[in-house]
Amino acid sequence: MIPIILDIEASGFGKGSYPIELGIALTDRTVKNYLVRPLETWLHWDKQAERVHGITRELLDREGREVKEICREMNELLEGMMVYSDGWGFDSSWLSLLFYCAGMKMTFRLETLTRILSEPQMNIWDRTRQAVLQEWGVELHRAPIDARVLQETYIRTLEAVS
């Protein structure tokens, strides 16, 4: 089974940070990407985080989608499903904030990716991930790319240990 992977980029990591981009790698290996238009009350912005992910506040104001629209679409897409994240501690709080601000409940569950990794998979995870990054010629820290790289790494580690 190919897991659904969620990755989130945020305005920073400190108090007051919020989600700005969500990437979801689906079981058919396609990826959904959501740029989030920040709410007026979301003021935190870390320039160092911006340098890492390359997403500007101006881009979000111009191309970001409304929080309620994103939550509605995610609920429809993922209803009743389990979704996995490699940064569950951060991602679960940002996802909860997104749905709280939308006034909606999630119709899917978020779990840590390590929950479905075997010890042999964990042992080869880092080098497999590096191989995927090298082969694909991509850089991390954009949510859709990160989600797809994590999913491919999972698939390859599972194949390697099976």
Short mmCIF file of N, CA and C in Angstrom, two decimals:
data_model
loop_
_atom_site.label_atom_id
_atom_site.label_comp_id
_atom_site.label_asym_id
_atom_site.label_seq_id
_atom_site.Cartn_x
_atom_site.Cartn_y
_atom_site.Cartn_z
N MET A 1 0.82 -1.19 0.00
CA MET A 1 0.00 0.00 0.00
C MET A 1 0.87 1.26 0.00
N ILE A 2 0.55 2.18 -0.86
CA ILE A 2 1.27 3.45 -0.91
C ILE A 2 0.58 4.42 0.03
N PRO A 3 1.31 4.96 1.02
CA PRO A 3 0.68 5.87 1.97
C PRO A 3 0.48 7.27 1.39
N ILE A 4 -0.52 7.96 1.93
CA ILE A 4 -0.74 9.37 1.62
C ILE A 4 0.16 10.16 2.55
N ILE A 5 0.95 11.07 1.99
CA ILE A 5 1.91 11.85 2.77
C ILE A 5 1.54 13.33 2.71
N LEU A 6 1.57 13.97 3.86
CA LEU A 6 1.34 15.41 3.97
C LEU A 6 2.62 16.09 4.42
N ASP A 7 2.92 17.22 3.80
CA ASP A 7 4.02 18.05 4.27
C ASP A 7 3.52 19.49 4.32
N ILE A 8 3.99 20.23 5.33
CA ILE A 8 3.56 21.61 5.50
C ILE A 8 4.78 22.51 5.64
N GLU A 9 4.75 23.62 4.91
CA GLU A 9 5.71 24.70 5.12
C GLU A 9 4.98 25.77 5.91
N ALA A 10 5.72 26.50 6.75
CA ALA A 10 5.09 27.46 7.64
C ALA A 10 5.81 28.80 7.62
N SER A 11 5.17 29.77 8.25
CA SER A 11 5.71 31.13 8.32
C SER A 11 6.95 31.19 9.19
N GLY A 12 7.19 30.17 9.96
CA GLY A 12 8.33 30.08 10.87
C GLY A 12 8.10 28.91 11.80
N PHE A 13 8.92 28.82 12.85
CA PHE A 13 8.75 27.71 13.78
C PHE A 13 8.35 28.18 15.17
N GLY A 14 8.39 29.46 15.41
CA GLY A 14 8.11 29.97 16.74
C GLY A 14 6.64 30.16 17.02
N LYS A 15 6.38 30.74 18.18
CA LYS A 15 5.02 31.05 18.60
C LYS A 15 4.37 31.97 17.56
N GLY A 16 3.15 31.65 17.22
CA GLY A 16 2.43 32.46 16.26
C GLY A 16 2.62 32.04 14.81
N SER A 17 3.44 31.00 14.57
CA SER A 17 3.64 30.55 13.19
C SER A 17 2.38 29.85 12.70
N TYR A 18 2.24 29.78 11.38
CA TYR A 18 1.04 29.24 10.77
C TYR A 18 1.40 28.60 9.43
N PRO A 19 0.53 27.72 8.93
CA PRO A 19 0.82 27.02 7.67
C PRO A 19 0.68 27.97 6.47
N ILE A 20 1.63 27.85 5.54
CA ILE A 20 1.56 28.68 4.34
C ILE A 20 1.50 27.84 3.06
N GLU A 21 1.92 26.58 3.14
CA GLU A 21 1.83 25.69 1.99
C GLU A 21 1.64 24.26 2.47
N LEU A 22 0.72 23.55 1.84
CA LEU A 22 0.49 22.14 2.14
C LEU A 22 0.68 21.35 0.87
N GLY A 23 1.41 20.25 0.97
CA GLY A 23 1.58 19.33 -0.14
C GLY A 23 1.10 17.96 0.28
N ILE A 24 0.31 17.33 -0.57
CA ILE A 24 -0.24 16.00 -0.26
C ILE A 24 0.10 15.06 -1.41
N ALA A 25 0.89 14.04 -1.12
CA ALA A 25 1.20 13.00 -2.11
C ALA A 25 0.16 11.90 -1.94
N LEU A 26 -0.64 11.69 -2.98
CA LEU A 26 -1.74 10.73 -2.94
C LEU A 26 -1.28 9.33 -3.34
N THR A 27 -2.13 8.34 -3.13
CA THR A 27 -1.75 6.95 -3.38
C THR A 27 -1.44 6.67 -4.84
N ASP A 28 -1.96 7.49 -5.75
CA ASP A 28 -1.65 7.30 -7.17
C ASP A 28 -0.38 8.06 -7.58
N ARG A 29 0.32 8.58 -6.59
CA ARG A 29 1.59 9.31 -6.74
C ARG A 29 1.42 10.71 -7.34
N THR A 30 0.19 11.17 -7.45
CA THR A 30 -0.01 12.57 -7.84
C THR A 30 0.09 13.42 -6.58
N VAL A 31 0.27 14.72 -6.77
CA VAL A 31 0.46 15.61 -5.64
C VAL A 31 -0.50 16.79 -5.73
N LYS A 32 -1.11 17.10 -4.60
CA LYS A 32 -1.94 18.30 -4.47
C LYS A 32 -1.11 19.35 -3.74
N ASN A 33 -1.25 20.58 -4.17
CA ASN A 33 -0.51 21.68 -3.55
C ASN A 33 -1.48 22.80 -3.20
N TYR A 34 -1.35 23.32 -1.99
CA TYR A 34 -2.19 24.41 -1.54
C TYR A 34 -1.32 25.51 -0.96
N LEU A 35 -1.33 26.68 -1.58
CA LEU A 35 -0.75 27.87 -0.99
C LEU A 35 -1.85 28.52 -0.16
N VAL A 36 -1.53 28.91 1.06
CA VAL A 36 -2.52 29.42 2.00
C VAL A 36 -2.44 30.95 2.08
N ARG A 37 -3.56 31.61 1.84
CA ARG A 37 -3.61 33.06 2.04
C ARG A 37 -3.74 33.30 3.54
N PRO A 38 -2.76 33.95 4.15
CA PRO A 38 -2.81 34.16 5.61
C PRO A 38 -4.02 34.99 6.03
N LEU A 39 -4.57 34.63 7.17
CA LEU A 39 -5.65 35.42 7.76
C LEU A 39 -5.07 36.74 8.27
N GLU A 40 -5.90 37.71 8.44
CA GLU A 40 -5.44 39.03 8.90
C GLU A 40 -4.76 38.96 10.26
N THR A 41 -5.19 38.01 11.09
CA THR A 41 -4.62 37.88 12.43
C THR A 41 -3.31 37.10 12.45
N TRP A 42 -2.94 36.51 11.33
CA TRP A 42 -1.69 35.75 11.24
C TRP A 42 -0.58 36.70 10.84
N LEU A 43 0.15 37.18 11.81
CA LEU A 43 1.14 38.22 11.57
C LEU A 43 2.59 37.73 11.58
N HIS A 44 2.84 36.61 12.26
CA HIS A 44 4.21 36.10 12.40
C HIS A 44 4.82 35.84 11.02
N TRP A 45 6.02 36.35 10.79
CA TRP A 45 6.73 36.05 9.55
C TRP A 45 8.21 36.01 9.85
N ASP A 46 8.84 34.87 9.56
CA ASP A 46 10.26 34.66 9.82
C ASP A 46 11.01 34.73 8.49
N LYS A 47 11.83 35.76 8.34
CA LYS A 47 12.59 35.95 7.09
C LYS A 47 13.55 34.78 6.84
N GLN A 48 14.07 34.18 7.91
CA GLN A 48 14.96 33.03 7.74
C GLN A 48 14.18 31.84 7.16
N ALA A 49 12.97 31.61 7.63
CA ALA A 49 12.13 30.54 7.07
C ALA A 49 11.83 30.84 5.61
N GLU A 50 11.57 32.11 5.29
CA GLU A 50 11.31 32.50 3.90
C GLU A 50 12.50 32.17 3.01
N ARG A 51 13.71 32.39 3.52
CA ARG A 51 14.90 32.06 2.72
C ARG A 51 15.00 30.57 2.48
N VAL A 52 14.52 29.75 3.41
CA VAL A 52 14.58 28.29 3.26
C VAL A 52 13.56 27.82 2.23
N HIS A 53 12.30 28.22 2.37
CA HIS A 53 11.27 27.70 1.45
C HIS A 53 11.04 28.58 0.22
N GLY A 54 11.47 29.82 0.27
CA GLY A 54 11.36 30.68 -0.90
C GLY A 54 9.97 31.22 -1.18
N ILE A 55 9.06 31.08 -0.22
CA ILE A 55 7.70 31.57 -0.38
C ILE A 55 7.59 32.92 0.31
N THR A 56 7.18 33.93 -0.43
CA THR A 56 7.04 35.27 0.14
C THR A 56 5.62 35.53 0.60
N ARG A 57 5.48 36.46 1.50
CA ARG A 57 4.14 36.86 1.97
C ARG A 57 3.34 37.44 0.79
N GLU A 58 4.03 38.14 -0.09
CA GLU A 58 3.38 38.72 -1.26
C GLU A 58 2.81 37.63 -2.17
N LEU A 59 3.56 36.55 -2.37
CA LEU A 59 3.08 35.43 -3.18
C LEU A 59 1.81 34.84 -2.57
N LEU A 60 1.80 34.68 -1.25
CA LEU A 60 0.63 34.12 -0.57
C LEU A 60 -0.57 35.05 -0.70
N ASP A 61 -0.35 36.35 -0.55
CA ASP A 61 -1.45 37.31 -0.68
C ASP A 61 -2.01 37.29 -2.10
N ARG A 62 -1.15 37.08 -3.07
CA ARG A 62 -1.55 37.11 -4.48
C ARG A 62 -2.15 35.78 -4.94
N GLU A 63 -1.51 34.65 -4.59
CA GLU A 63 -1.90 33.35 -5.14
C GLU A 63 -2.46 32.36 -4.12
N GLY A 64 -2.40 32.71 -2.84
CA GLY A 64 -2.90 31.81 -1.81
C GLY A 64 -4.41 31.66 -1.87
N ARG A 65 -4.86 30.51 -1.40
CA ARG A 65 -6.30 30.23 -1.37
C ARG A 65 -6.83 30.42 0.05
N GLU A 66 -8.12 30.66 0.15
CA GLU A 66 -8.77 30.87 1.44
C GLU A 66 -8.70 29.61 2.30
N VAL A 67 -8.54 29.81 3.61
CA VAL A 67 -8.42 28.71 4.57
C VAL A 67 -9.61 27.76 4.48
N LYS A 68 -10.83 28.30 4.46
CA LYS A 68 -12.03 27.44 4.41
C LYS A 68 -12.07 26.62 3.13
N GLU A 69 -11.69 27.21 2.04
CA GLU A 69 -11.70 26.51 0.75
C GLU A 69 -10.72 25.34 0.78
N ILE A 70 -9.54 25.56 1.33
CA ILE A 70 -8.53 24.50 1.42
C ILE A 70 -9.02 23.37 2.32
N CYS A 71 -9.55 23.71 3.48
CA CYS A 71 -10.03 22.69 4.42
C CYS A 71 -11.18 21.88 3.83
N ARG A 72 -12.09 22.55 3.15
CA ARG A 72 -13.21 21.86 2.52
C ARG A 72 -12.70 20.86 1.48
N GLU A 73 -11.78 21.31 0.64
CA GLU A 73 -11.24 20.43 -0.40
C GLU A 73 -10.45 19.27 0.19
N MET A 74 -9.66 19.54 1.22
CA MET A 74 -8.90 18.45 1.86
C MET A 74 -9.84 17.42 2.48
N ASN A 75 -10.90 17.88 3.14
CA ASN A 75 -11.86 16.95 3.74
C ASN A 75 -12.52 16.07 2.68
N GLU A 76 -12.88 16.66 1.56
CA GLU A 76 -13.49 15.88 0.48
C GLU A 76 -12.50 14.87 -0.10
N LEU A 77 -11.29 15.29 -0.29
CA LEU A 77 -10.25 14.45 -0.89
C LEU A 77 -9.81 13.31 0.03
N LEU A 78 -9.74 13.57 1.33
CA LEU A 78 -9.12 12.63 2.27
C LEU A 78 -10.09 11.99 3.27
N GLU A 79 -11.38 12.18 3.08
CA GLU A 79 -12.36 11.71 4.05
C GLU A 79 -12.16 10.24 4.44
N GLY A 80 -12.06 10.00 5.74
CA GLY A 80 -11.92 8.66 6.29
C GLY A 80 -10.55 8.04 6.13
N MET A 81 -9.61 8.77 5.59
CA MET A 81 -8.28 8.21 5.32
C MET A 81 -7.27 8.55 6.41
N MET A 82 -6.20 7.77 6.43
CA MET A 82 -5.06 8.04 7.29
C MET A 82 -4.00 8.72 6.43
N VAL A 83 -3.47 9.81 6.93
CA VAL A 83 -2.46 10.59 6.23
C VAL A 83 -1.23 10.62 7.15
N TYR A 84 -0.03 10.56 6.55
CA TYR A 84 1.19 10.47 7.33
C TYR A 84 2.09 11.68 7.12
N SER A 85 2.83 12.02 8.17
CA SER A 85 3.74 13.16 8.15
C SER A 85 5.04 12.78 8.82
N ASP A 86 6.15 13.29 8.29
CA ASP A 86 7.44 13.03 8.95
C ASP A 86 7.74 14.07 10.02
N GLY A 87 6.96 15.14 10.06
CA GLY A 87 7.13 16.18 11.07
C GLY A 87 5.85 16.36 11.85
N TRP A 88 5.34 15.24 12.38
CA TRP A 88 4.02 15.21 12.98
C TRP A 88 3.82 16.29 14.05
N GLY A 89 4.81 16.52 14.88
CA GLY A 89 4.66 17.49 15.97
C GLY A 89 4.30 18.87 15.45
N PHE A 90 5.03 19.34 14.46
CA PHE A 90 4.74 20.65 13.86
C PHE A 90 3.50 20.57 12.97
N ASP A 91 3.48 19.58 12.07
CA ASP A 91 2.42 19.50 11.07
C ASP A 91 1.03 19.35 11.70
N SER A 92 0.93 18.55 12.77
CA SER A 92 -0.38 18.37 13.39
C SER A 92 -0.87 19.67 14.02
N SER A 93 0.04 20.46 14.60
CA SER A 93 -0.41 21.72 15.20
C SER A 93 -0.80 22.73 14.13
N TRP A 94 -0.05 22.79 13.02
CA TRP A 94 -0.40 23.72 11.94
C TRP A 94 -1.70 23.30 11.26
N LEU A 95 -1.89 21.98 11.06
CA LEU A 95 -3.11 21.49 10.44
C LEU A 95 -4.31 21.78 11.35
N SER A 96 -4.13 21.57 12.64
CA SER A 96 -5.20 21.86 13.61
C SER A 96 -5.56 23.34 13.59
N LEU A 97 -4.56 24.20 13.51
CA LEU A 97 -4.79 25.64 13.43
C LEU A 97 -5.59 25.99 12.18
N LEU A 98 -5.21 25.40 11.06
CA LEU A 98 -5.90 25.65 9.80
C LEU A 98 -7.38 25.31 9.91
N PHE A 99 -7.68 24.11 10.41
CA PHE A 99 -9.07 23.67 10.52
C PHE A 99 -9.82 24.45 11.61
N TYR A 100 -9.16 24.78 12.69
CA TYR A 100 -9.78 25.59 13.74
C TYR A 100 -10.21 26.94 13.19
N CYS A 101 -9.31 27.59 12.45
CA CYS A 101 -9.61 28.90 11.89
C CYS A 101 -10.69 28.83 10.80
N ALA A 102 -10.81 27.68 10.16
CA ALA A 102 -11.86 27.48 9.15
C ALA A 102 -13.20 27.13 9.82
N GLY A 103 -13.16 26.82 11.11
CA GLY A 103 -14.38 26.42 11.82
C GLY A 103 -14.88 25.06 11.38
N MET A 104 -13.93 24.19 11.01
CA MET A 104 -14.29 22.86 10.49
C MET A 104 -13.53 21.77 11.24
N LYS A 105 -14.10 20.57 11.20
CA LYS A 105 -13.41 19.39 11.74
C LYS A 105 -12.80 18.62 10.59
N MET A 106 -11.64 18.03 10.86
CA MET A 106 -11.00 17.19 9.84
C MET A 106 -11.78 15.89 9.70
N THR A 107 -11.93 15.42 8.46
CA THR A 107 -12.60 14.15 8.22
C THR A 107 -11.59 13.03 7.97
N PHE A 108 -10.32 13.32 8.21
CA PHE A 108 -9.23 12.35 8.04
C PHE A 108 -8.34 12.43 9.27
N ARG A 109 -7.42 11.49 9.38
CA ARG A 109 -6.51 11.47 10.54
C ARG A 109 -5.08 11.67 10.07
N LEU A 110 -4.29 12.31 10.90
CA LEU A 110 -2.87 12.51 10.65
C LEU A 110 -2.07 11.71 11.66
N GLU A 111 -1.09 10.96 11.16
CA GLU A 111 -0.26 10.10 12.01
C GLU A 111 1.20 10.31 11.62
N THR A 112 2.08 10.00 12.55
CA THR A 112 3.50 10.10 12.24
C THR A 112 3.93 8.99 11.28
N LEU A 113 4.76 9.35 10.33
CA LEU A 113 5.24 8.39 9.32
C LEU A 113 5.98 7.23 9.95
N THR A 114 6.67 7.48 11.05
CA THR A 114 7.44 6.40 11.68
C THR A 114 6.54 5.25 12.16
N ARG A 115 5.26 5.52 12.31
CA ARG A 115 4.31 4.48 12.74
C ARG A 115 4.25 3.32 11.74
N ILE A 116 4.51 3.59 10.46
CA ILE A 116 4.41 2.53 9.45
C ILE A 116 5.77 2.09 8.91
N LEU A 117 6.84 2.62 9.49
CA LEU A 117 8.18 2.21 9.05
C LEU A 117 8.69 1.07 9.91
N SER A 118 9.21 0.04 9.26
CA SER A 118 9.85 -1.05 10.00
C SER A 118 11.26 -0.61 10.36
N GLU A 119 11.88 -1.34 11.27
CA GLU A 119 13.26 -1.01 11.64
C GLU A 119 14.20 -1.12 10.44
N PRO A 120 14.09 -2.18 9.60
CA PRO A 120 14.95 -2.23 8.42
C PRO A 120 14.74 -1.02 7.48
N GLN A 121 13.49 -0.55 7.35
CA GLN A 121 13.25 0.65 6.53
C GLN A 121 13.94 1.86 7.13
N MET A 122 13.83 2.01 8.45
CA MET A 122 14.47 3.15 9.12
C MET A 122 15.98 3.12 8.94
N ASN A 123 16.54 1.92 8.93
CA ASN A 123 17.99 1.79 8.79
C ASN A 123 18.51 2.28 7.45
N ILE A 124 17.68 2.22 6.41
CA ILE A 124 18.14 2.65 5.08
C ILE A 124 17.44 3.94 4.61
N TRP A 125 16.65 4.54 5.49
CA TRP A 125 15.84 5.70 5.12
C TRP A 125 16.69 6.86 4.59
N ASP A 126 17.67 7.30 5.36
CA ASP A 126 18.43 8.50 4.98
C ASP A 126 19.15 8.34 3.64
N ARG A 127 19.81 7.21 3.45
CA ARG A 127 20.54 7.05 2.18
C ARG A 127 19.58 6.88 1.00
N THR A 128 18.43 6.25 1.24
CA THR A 128 17.44 6.11 0.17
C THR A 128 16.87 7.48 -0.19
N ARG A 129 16.58 8.28 0.80
CA ARG A 129 16.05 9.62 0.56
C ARG A 129 17.07 10.47 -0.22
N GLN A 130 18.32 10.37 0.15
CA GLN A 130 19.37 11.10 -0.57
C GLN A 130 19.46 10.65 -2.02
N ALA A 131 19.31 9.35 -2.24
CA ALA A 131 19.33 8.82 -3.61
C ALA A 131 18.17 9.35 -4.43
N VAL A 132 16.98 9.44 -3.83
CA VAL A 132 15.81 9.99 -4.52
C VAL A 132 16.07 11.45 -4.88
N LEU A 133 16.57 12.20 -3.93
CA LEU A 133 16.84 13.63 -4.17
C LEU A 133 17.85 13.82 -5.30
N GLN A 134 18.90 13.01 -5.27
CA GLN A 134 19.93 13.10 -6.32
C GLN A 134 19.37 12.71 -7.68
N GLU A 135 18.65 11.60 -7.71
CA GLU A 135 18.09 11.10 -8.96
C GLU A 135 17.09 12.10 -9.57
N TRP A 136 16.26 12.69 -8.74
CA TRP A 136 15.24 13.62 -9.22
C TRP A 136 15.78 15.03 -9.43
N GLY A 137 16.93 15.33 -8.83
CA GLY A 137 17.52 16.66 -8.97
C GLY A 137 16.66 17.76 -8.37
N VAL A 138 16.06 17.49 -7.22
CA VAL A 138 15.20 18.47 -6.57
C VAL A 138 15.79 18.91 -5.24
N GLU A 139 15.32 20.06 -4.79
CA GLU A 139 15.69 20.56 -3.46
C GLU A 139 14.45 20.51 -2.59
N LEU A 140 14.68 20.35 -1.30
CA LEU A 140 13.57 20.25 -0.36
C LEU A 140 13.08 21.63 0.08
N HIS A 141 12.06 21.61 0.89
CA HIS A 141 11.45 22.77 1.52
C HIS A 141 10.41 23.47 0.68
N ARG A 142 9.80 22.73 -0.24
CA ARG A 142 8.52 23.10 -0.81
C ARG A 142 7.63 21.90 -0.54
N ALA A 143 6.48 22.14 0.02
CA ALA A 143 5.62 21.06 0.54
C ALA A 143 5.29 19.96 -0.47
N PRO A 144 4.91 20.28 -1.72
CA PRO A 144 4.57 19.19 -2.63
C PRO A 144 5.77 18.32 -2.99
N ILE A 145 6.93 18.94 -3.12
CA ILE A 145 8.15 18.18 -3.43
C ILE A 145 8.52 17.30 -2.25
N ASP A 146 8.51 17.89 -1.05
CA ASP A 146 8.86 17.13 0.15
C ASP A 146 7.93 15.94 0.35
N ALA A 147 6.63 16.15 0.15
CA ALA A 147 5.67 15.05 0.33
C ALA A 147 5.94 13.93 -0.66
N ARG A 148 6.19 14.28 -1.89
CA ARG A 148 6.43 13.26 -2.93
C ARG A 148 7.75 12.53 -2.70
N VAL A 149 8.80 13.25 -2.26
CA VAL A 149 10.09 12.61 -1.95
C VAL A 149 9.91 11.64 -0.79
N LEU A 150 9.18 12.03 0.23
CA LEU A 150 8.95 11.14 1.37
C LEU A 150 8.19 9.88 0.93
N GLN A 151 7.19 10.07 0.09
CA GLN A 151 6.42 8.92 -0.39
C GLN A 151 7.30 7.98 -1.21
N GLU A 152 8.09 8.52 -2.10
CA GLU A 152 8.97 7.69 -2.93
C GLU A 152 10.01 6.98 -2.07
N THR A 153 10.53 7.67 -1.07
CA THR A 153 11.49 7.05 -0.15
C THR A 153 10.84 5.88 0.58
N TYR A 154 9.61 6.08 1.02
CA TYR A 154 8.88 4.99 1.68
C TYR A 154 8.76 3.79 0.75
N ILE A 155 8.32 4.03 -0.48
CA ILE A 155 8.13 2.96 -1.44
C ILE A 155 9.44 2.20 -1.67
N ARG A 156 10.52 2.93 -1.88
CA ARG A 156 11.80 2.29 -2.17
C ARG A 156 12.36 1.53 -0.98
N THR A 157 12.19 2.07 0.23
CA THR A 157 12.69 1.34 1.41
C THR A 157 11.87 0.08 1.63
N LEU A 158 10.57 0.16 1.37
CA LEU A 158 9.72 -1.03 1.53
C LEU A 158 10.12 -2.11 0.52
N GLU A 159 10.36 -1.70 -0.72
CA GLU A 159 10.79 -2.66 -1.76
C GLU A 159 12.15 -3.27 -1.41
N ALA A 160 13.03 -2.47 -0.86
CA ALA A 160 14.39 -2.94 -0.53
C ALA A 160 14.41 -3.98 0.59
N VAL A 161 13.47 -3.88 1.52
CA VAL A 161 13.48 -4.80 2.65
C VAL A 161 12.51 -5.96 2.48
N SER A 162 11.72 -5.94 1.42
CA SER A 162 10.72 -7.01 1.21
C SER A 162 11.35 -8.23 0.56
#
